[in-house]
PDB file of C-alpha atoms in Angstrom:
ATOM      1  CA  GLU A  29      -0.368  32.624  12.359  1.00 57.00           C
ATOM      2  CA  MET A  30      -0.998  28.865  12.208  1.00 61.00           C
ATOM      3  CA  GLN A  31       0.203  28.709   8.609  1.00 59.00           C
ATOM      4  CA  GLY A  32       3.655  29.820   9.744  1.00 63.00           C
ATOM      5  CA  ALA A  33       3.825  27.236  12.533  1.00 68.00           C
ATOM      6  CA  ILE A  34       6.184  24.320  12.070  1.00 71.00           C
ATOM      7  CA  SER A  35       5.168  20.761  12.882  1.00 70.00           C
ATOM      8  CA  LYS A  36       7.385  19.194  15.533  1.00 72.00           C
ATOM      9  CA  THR A  37       7.028  15.754  13.956  1.00 75.00           C
ATOM     10  CA  THR A  38       7.778  16.580  10.309  1.00 76.00           C
ATOM     11  CA  GLY A  39       9.652  19.870  10.569  1.00 78.00           C
ATOM     12  CA  LYS A  40       7.430  21.312   7.805  1.00 80.00           C
ATOM     13  CA  PRO A  41       4.682  23.938   7.958  1.00 81.00           C
ATOM     14  CA  TYR A  42       1.189  22.610   8.640  1.00 80.00           C
ATOM     15  CA  ALA A  43      -0.895  21.846   5.557  1.00 79.00           C
ATOM     16  CA  THR A  44      -3.945  23.985   4.824  1.00 80.00           C
ATOM     17  CA  ALA A  45      -6.211  20.948   5.255  1.00 82.00           C
ATOM     18  CA  THR A  46      -4.803  20.336   8.751  1.00 83.00           C
ATOM     19  CA  ILE A  47      -5.370  23.950   9.709  1.00 83.00           C
ATOM     20  CA  CYS A  48      -8.959  23.783   8.404  1.00 86.00           C
ATOM     21  CA  ARG A  49      -9.704  20.676  10.476  1.00 87.00           C
ATOM     22  CA  VAL A  50      -8.332  22.252  13.654  1.00 87.00           C
ATOM     23  CA  LEU A  51     -10.217  25.510  13.088  1.00 88.00           C
ATOM     24  CA  ALA A  52     -13.462  23.658  12.331  1.00 90.00           C
ATOM     25  CA  LEU A  53     -13.101  21.700  15.574  1.00 91.00           C
ATOM     26  CA  LEU A  54     -12.414  24.862  17.586  1.00 91.00           C
ATOM     27  CA  LYS A  55     -15.394  26.619  15.995  1.00 90.00           C
ATOM     28  CA  SER A  56     -17.620  23.673  16.880  1.00 91.00           C
ATOM     29  CA  ILE A  57     -16.395  23.656  20.488  1.00 92.00           C
ATOM     30  CA  ASN A  58     -17.002  27.403  20.753  1.00 90.00           C
ATOM     31  CA  LYS A  59     -20.552  27.097  19.387  1.00 90.00           C
ATOM     32  CA  HIS A  60     -21.375  24.336  21.887  1.00 89.00           C
ATOM     33  CA  SER A  61     -19.874  26.395  24.722  1.00 90.00           C
ATOM     34  CA  TYR A  62     -21.993  29.361  23.665  1.00 89.00           C
ATOM     35  CA  ARG A  63     -25.191  27.285  23.779  1.00 88.00           C
ATOM     36  CA  LEU A  64     -24.443  25.365  26.968  1.00 90.00           C
ATOM     37  CA  MET A  65     -22.486  27.820  29.114  1.00 90.00           C
ATOM     38  CA  ASP A  66     -23.279  31.222  27.606  1.00 83.00           C
ATOM     39  CA  CYS A  67     -19.632  31.799  26.605  1.00 84.00           C
ATOM     40  CA  PRO A  68     -18.915  34.581  24.097  1.00 88.00           C
ATOM     41  CA  LEU A  69     -19.404  33.447  20.504  1.00 87.00           C
ATOM     42  CA  VAL A  70     -16.261  34.265  18.533  1.00 87.00           C
ATOM     43  CA  ALA A  71     -16.365  31.295  16.154  1.00 84.00           C
ATOM     44  CA  ASP A  72     -18.410  33.188  13.567  1.00 84.00           C
ATOM     45  CA  LYS A  73     -15.581  35.715  13.214  1.00 85.00           C
ATOM     46  CA  VAL A  74     -13.090  33.036  12.145  1.00 82.00           C
ATOM     47  CA  SER A  75     -13.091  32.023   8.494  1.00 83.00           C
ATOM     48  CA  LEU A  76     -11.620  28.788   7.189  1.00 80.00           C
ATOM     49  CA  PRO A  77      -8.860  29.039   4.561  1.00 76.00           C
ATOM     50  CA  LYS A  78      -9.667  27.859   1.048  1.00 77.00           C
ATOM     51  CA  LEU A  79      -8.552  24.324   0.251  1.00 75.00           C
ATOM     52  CA  ASP A  80      -6.884  23.235  -2.954  1.00 74.00           C
ATOM     53  CA  ASN A  81      -6.879  19.448  -2.652  1.00 68.00           C
ATOM     54  CA  ILE A  82      -6.505  18.704  -6.337  1.00 69.00           C
ATOM     55  CA  ARG A  83      -3.936  15.989  -6.854  1.00 71.00           C
ATOM     56  CA  THR A  84      -1.660  16.805  -9.732  1.00 72.00           C
ATOM     57  CA  GLY A  85       1.039  14.157  -9.373  1.00 79.00           C
ATOM     58  CA  TYR A  86       0.701  11.369 -11.908  1.00 83.00           C
ATOM     59  CA  LEU A  87       3.123   8.687 -12.993  1.00 86.00           C
ATOM     60  CA  SER A  88       4.194   8.540 -16.604  1.00 89.00           C
ATOM     61  CA  GLU A  89       3.731   5.267 -18.452  1.00 91.00           C
ATOM     62  CA  ASN A  90       7.439   4.461 -18.055  1.00 94.00           C
ATOM     63  CA  GLN A  91       7.359   5.250 -14.333  1.00 94.00           C
ATOM     64  CA  LEU A  92       4.350   2.972 -13.892  1.00 91.00           C
ATOM     65  CA  LYS A  93       6.083   0.161 -15.785  1.00 94.00           C
ATOM     66  CA  ASP A  94       9.209   0.624 -13.654  1.00 96.00           C
ATOM     67  CA  PHE A  95       7.176   0.565 -10.451  1.00 94.00           C
ATOM     68  CA  VAL A  96       5.321  -2.619 -11.407  1.00 95.00           C
ATOM     69  CA  ARG A  97       8.560  -4.288 -12.524  1.00 96.00           C
ATOM     70  CA  HIS A  98      10.289  -3.392  -9.236  1.00 96.00           C
ATOM     71  CA  ALA A  99       7.254  -4.520  -7.250  1.00 96.00           C
ATOM     72  CA  LEU A 100       7.193  -7.896  -8.991  1.00 96.00           C
ATOM     73  CA  GLU A 101      10.958  -8.302  -8.399  1.00 96.00           C
ATOM     74  CA  TYR A 102      10.576  -7.490  -4.695  1.00 96.00           C
ATOM     75  CA  PRO A 103      12.016 -10.282  -2.487  1.00 96.00           C
ATOM     76  CA  ASP A 104       8.703 -10.811  -0.674  1.00 96.00           C
ATOM     77  CA  LYS A 105       6.490 -11.991  -3.554  1.00 95.00           C
ATOM     78  CA  HIS A 106       3.228 -11.427  -1.632  1.00 95.00           C
ATOM     79  CA  THR A 107       4.048  -7.783  -0.901  1.00 95.00           C
ATOM     80  CA  GLY A 108       5.341  -7.106  -4.408  1.00 96.00           C
ATOM     81  CA  SER A 109       2.302  -8.668  -6.066  1.00 95.00           C
ATOM     82  CA  PHE A 110       0.003  -6.776  -3.698  1.00 95.00           C
ATOM     83  CA  LEU A 111       1.617  -3.423  -4.581  1.00 95.00           C
ATOM     84  CA  ALA A 112       1.563  -4.154  -8.312  1.00 95.00           C
ATOM     85  CA  LEU A 113      -2.114  -5.118  -8.153  1.00 92.00           C
ATOM     86  CA  LEU A 114      -2.941  -1.934  -6.209  1.00 93.00           C
ATOM     87  CA  PHE A 115      -1.339   0.213  -8.883  1.00 91.00           C
ATOM     88  CA  LEU A 116      -2.796  -1.682 -11.822  1.00 90.00           C
ATOM     89  CA  THR A 117      -6.383  -1.791 -10.518  1.00 90.00           C
ATOM     90  CA  GLY A 118      -6.596   1.479  -8.601  1.00 89.00           C
ATOM     91  CA  LEU A 119      -8.075  -0.317  -5.595  1.00 91.00           C
ATOM     92  CA  ARG A 120      -7.503   0.820  -2.046  1.00 92.00           C
ATOM     93  CA  ASP A 121      -5.395  -1.520   0.059  1.00 92.00           C
ATOM     94  CA  ARG A 122      -8.365  -2.368   2.300  1.00 92.00           C
ATOM     95  CA  GLU A 123     -10.507  -3.266  -0.727  1.00 92.00           C
ATOM     96  CA  LEU A 124      -7.822  -5.611  -1.995  1.00 92.00           C
ATOM     97  CA  ARG A 125      -7.178  -7.187   1.411  1.00 92.00           C
ATOM     98  CA  TYR A 126     -10.843  -8.138   1.823  1.00 90.00           C
ATOM     99  CA  LEU A 127     -11.125  -9.936  -1.524  1.00 91.00           C
ATOM    100  CA  THR A 128     -12.082 -13.601  -1.377  1.00 92.00           C
ATOM    101  CA  HIS A 129     -11.856 -16.349  -3.973  1.00 93.00           C
ATOM    102  CA  GLU A 130     -15.559 -15.830  -4.638  1.00 93.00           C
ATOM    103  CA  SER A 131     -14.802 -12.187  -5.565  1.00 93.00           C
ATOM    104  CA  ILE A 132     -12.816 -13.281  -8.632  1.00 93.00           C
ATOM    105  CA  ASN A 133     -14.598 -14.250 -11.840  1.00 94.00           C
ATOM    106  CA  TRP A 134     -11.932 -15.898 -13.991  1.00 95.00           C
ATOM    107  CA  GLU A 135     -14.183 -16.325 -17.066  1.00 96.00           C
ATOM    108  CA  GLN A 136     -15.233 -12.674 -17.194  1.00 95.00           C
ATOM    109  CA  LYS A 137     -11.867 -11.475 -15.821  1.00 93.00           C
ATOM    110  CA  THR A 138     -13.493  -9.278 -13.172  1.00 94.00           C
ATOM    111  CA  LEU A 139     -13.098  -8.530  -9.478  1.00 92.00           C
ATOM    112  CA  TYR A 140     -16.215  -7.958  -7.384  1.00 94.00           C
ATOM    113  CA  ILE A 141     -15.428  -5.381  -4.696  1.00 93.00           C
ATOM    114  CA  SER A 142     -17.952  -5.499  -1.864  1.00 89.00           C
ATOM    115  CA  ARG A 143     -16.250  -3.520   0.913  1.00 82.00           C
ATOM    116  CA  THR A 144     -15.603  -0.093  -0.553  1.00 84.00           C
ATOM    117  CA  LYS A 145     -14.908   3.207   1.160  1.00 84.00           C
ATOM    118  CA  ASN A 146     -18.255   4.686   0.101  1.00 84.00           C
ATOM    119  CA  GLY A 147     -20.165   1.476   0.908  1.00 84.00           C
ATOM    120  CA  ARG A 148     -21.275   0.749  -2.669  1.00 89.00           C
ATOM    121  CA  ASP A 149     -20.200  -2.444  -4.389  1.00 90.00           C
ATOM    122  CA  HIS A 150     -18.440  -2.226  -7.738  1.00 90.00           C
ATOM    123  CA  ILE A 151     -16.751  -4.415 -10.327  1.00 92.00           C
ATOM    124  CA  VAL A 152     -13.204  -3.960 -11.636  1.00 91.00           C
ATOM    125  CA  TYR A 153     -12.633  -5.177 -15.199  1.00 89.00           C
TER     126      TYR A 153
END
């Protein structure tokens, strides 16, 4: 029933991942209610839909070149350079924003990334 529901903000059906998150939260609330207040446990009867989160959209080489060219021609040079560097390095925007001058090794042509999403440092060549 939730898969047929339409989002009021986007006008599109809810994504499977969104439905899974909501159901997981409701199951968790029901399990806690069962333990604390002796409510009926119905969460075990609800199964989560299978997720297919594989990303299949890739840019062709020409599309990437066009994007970088447009980014570098963008009127705000800082924003355009930032977007081009994101695409060319594969960094997350937060990782790029937290770079310092000490993070750049000009001789070895590397970037030292210390604040990553998973918490592990890495080097971009």
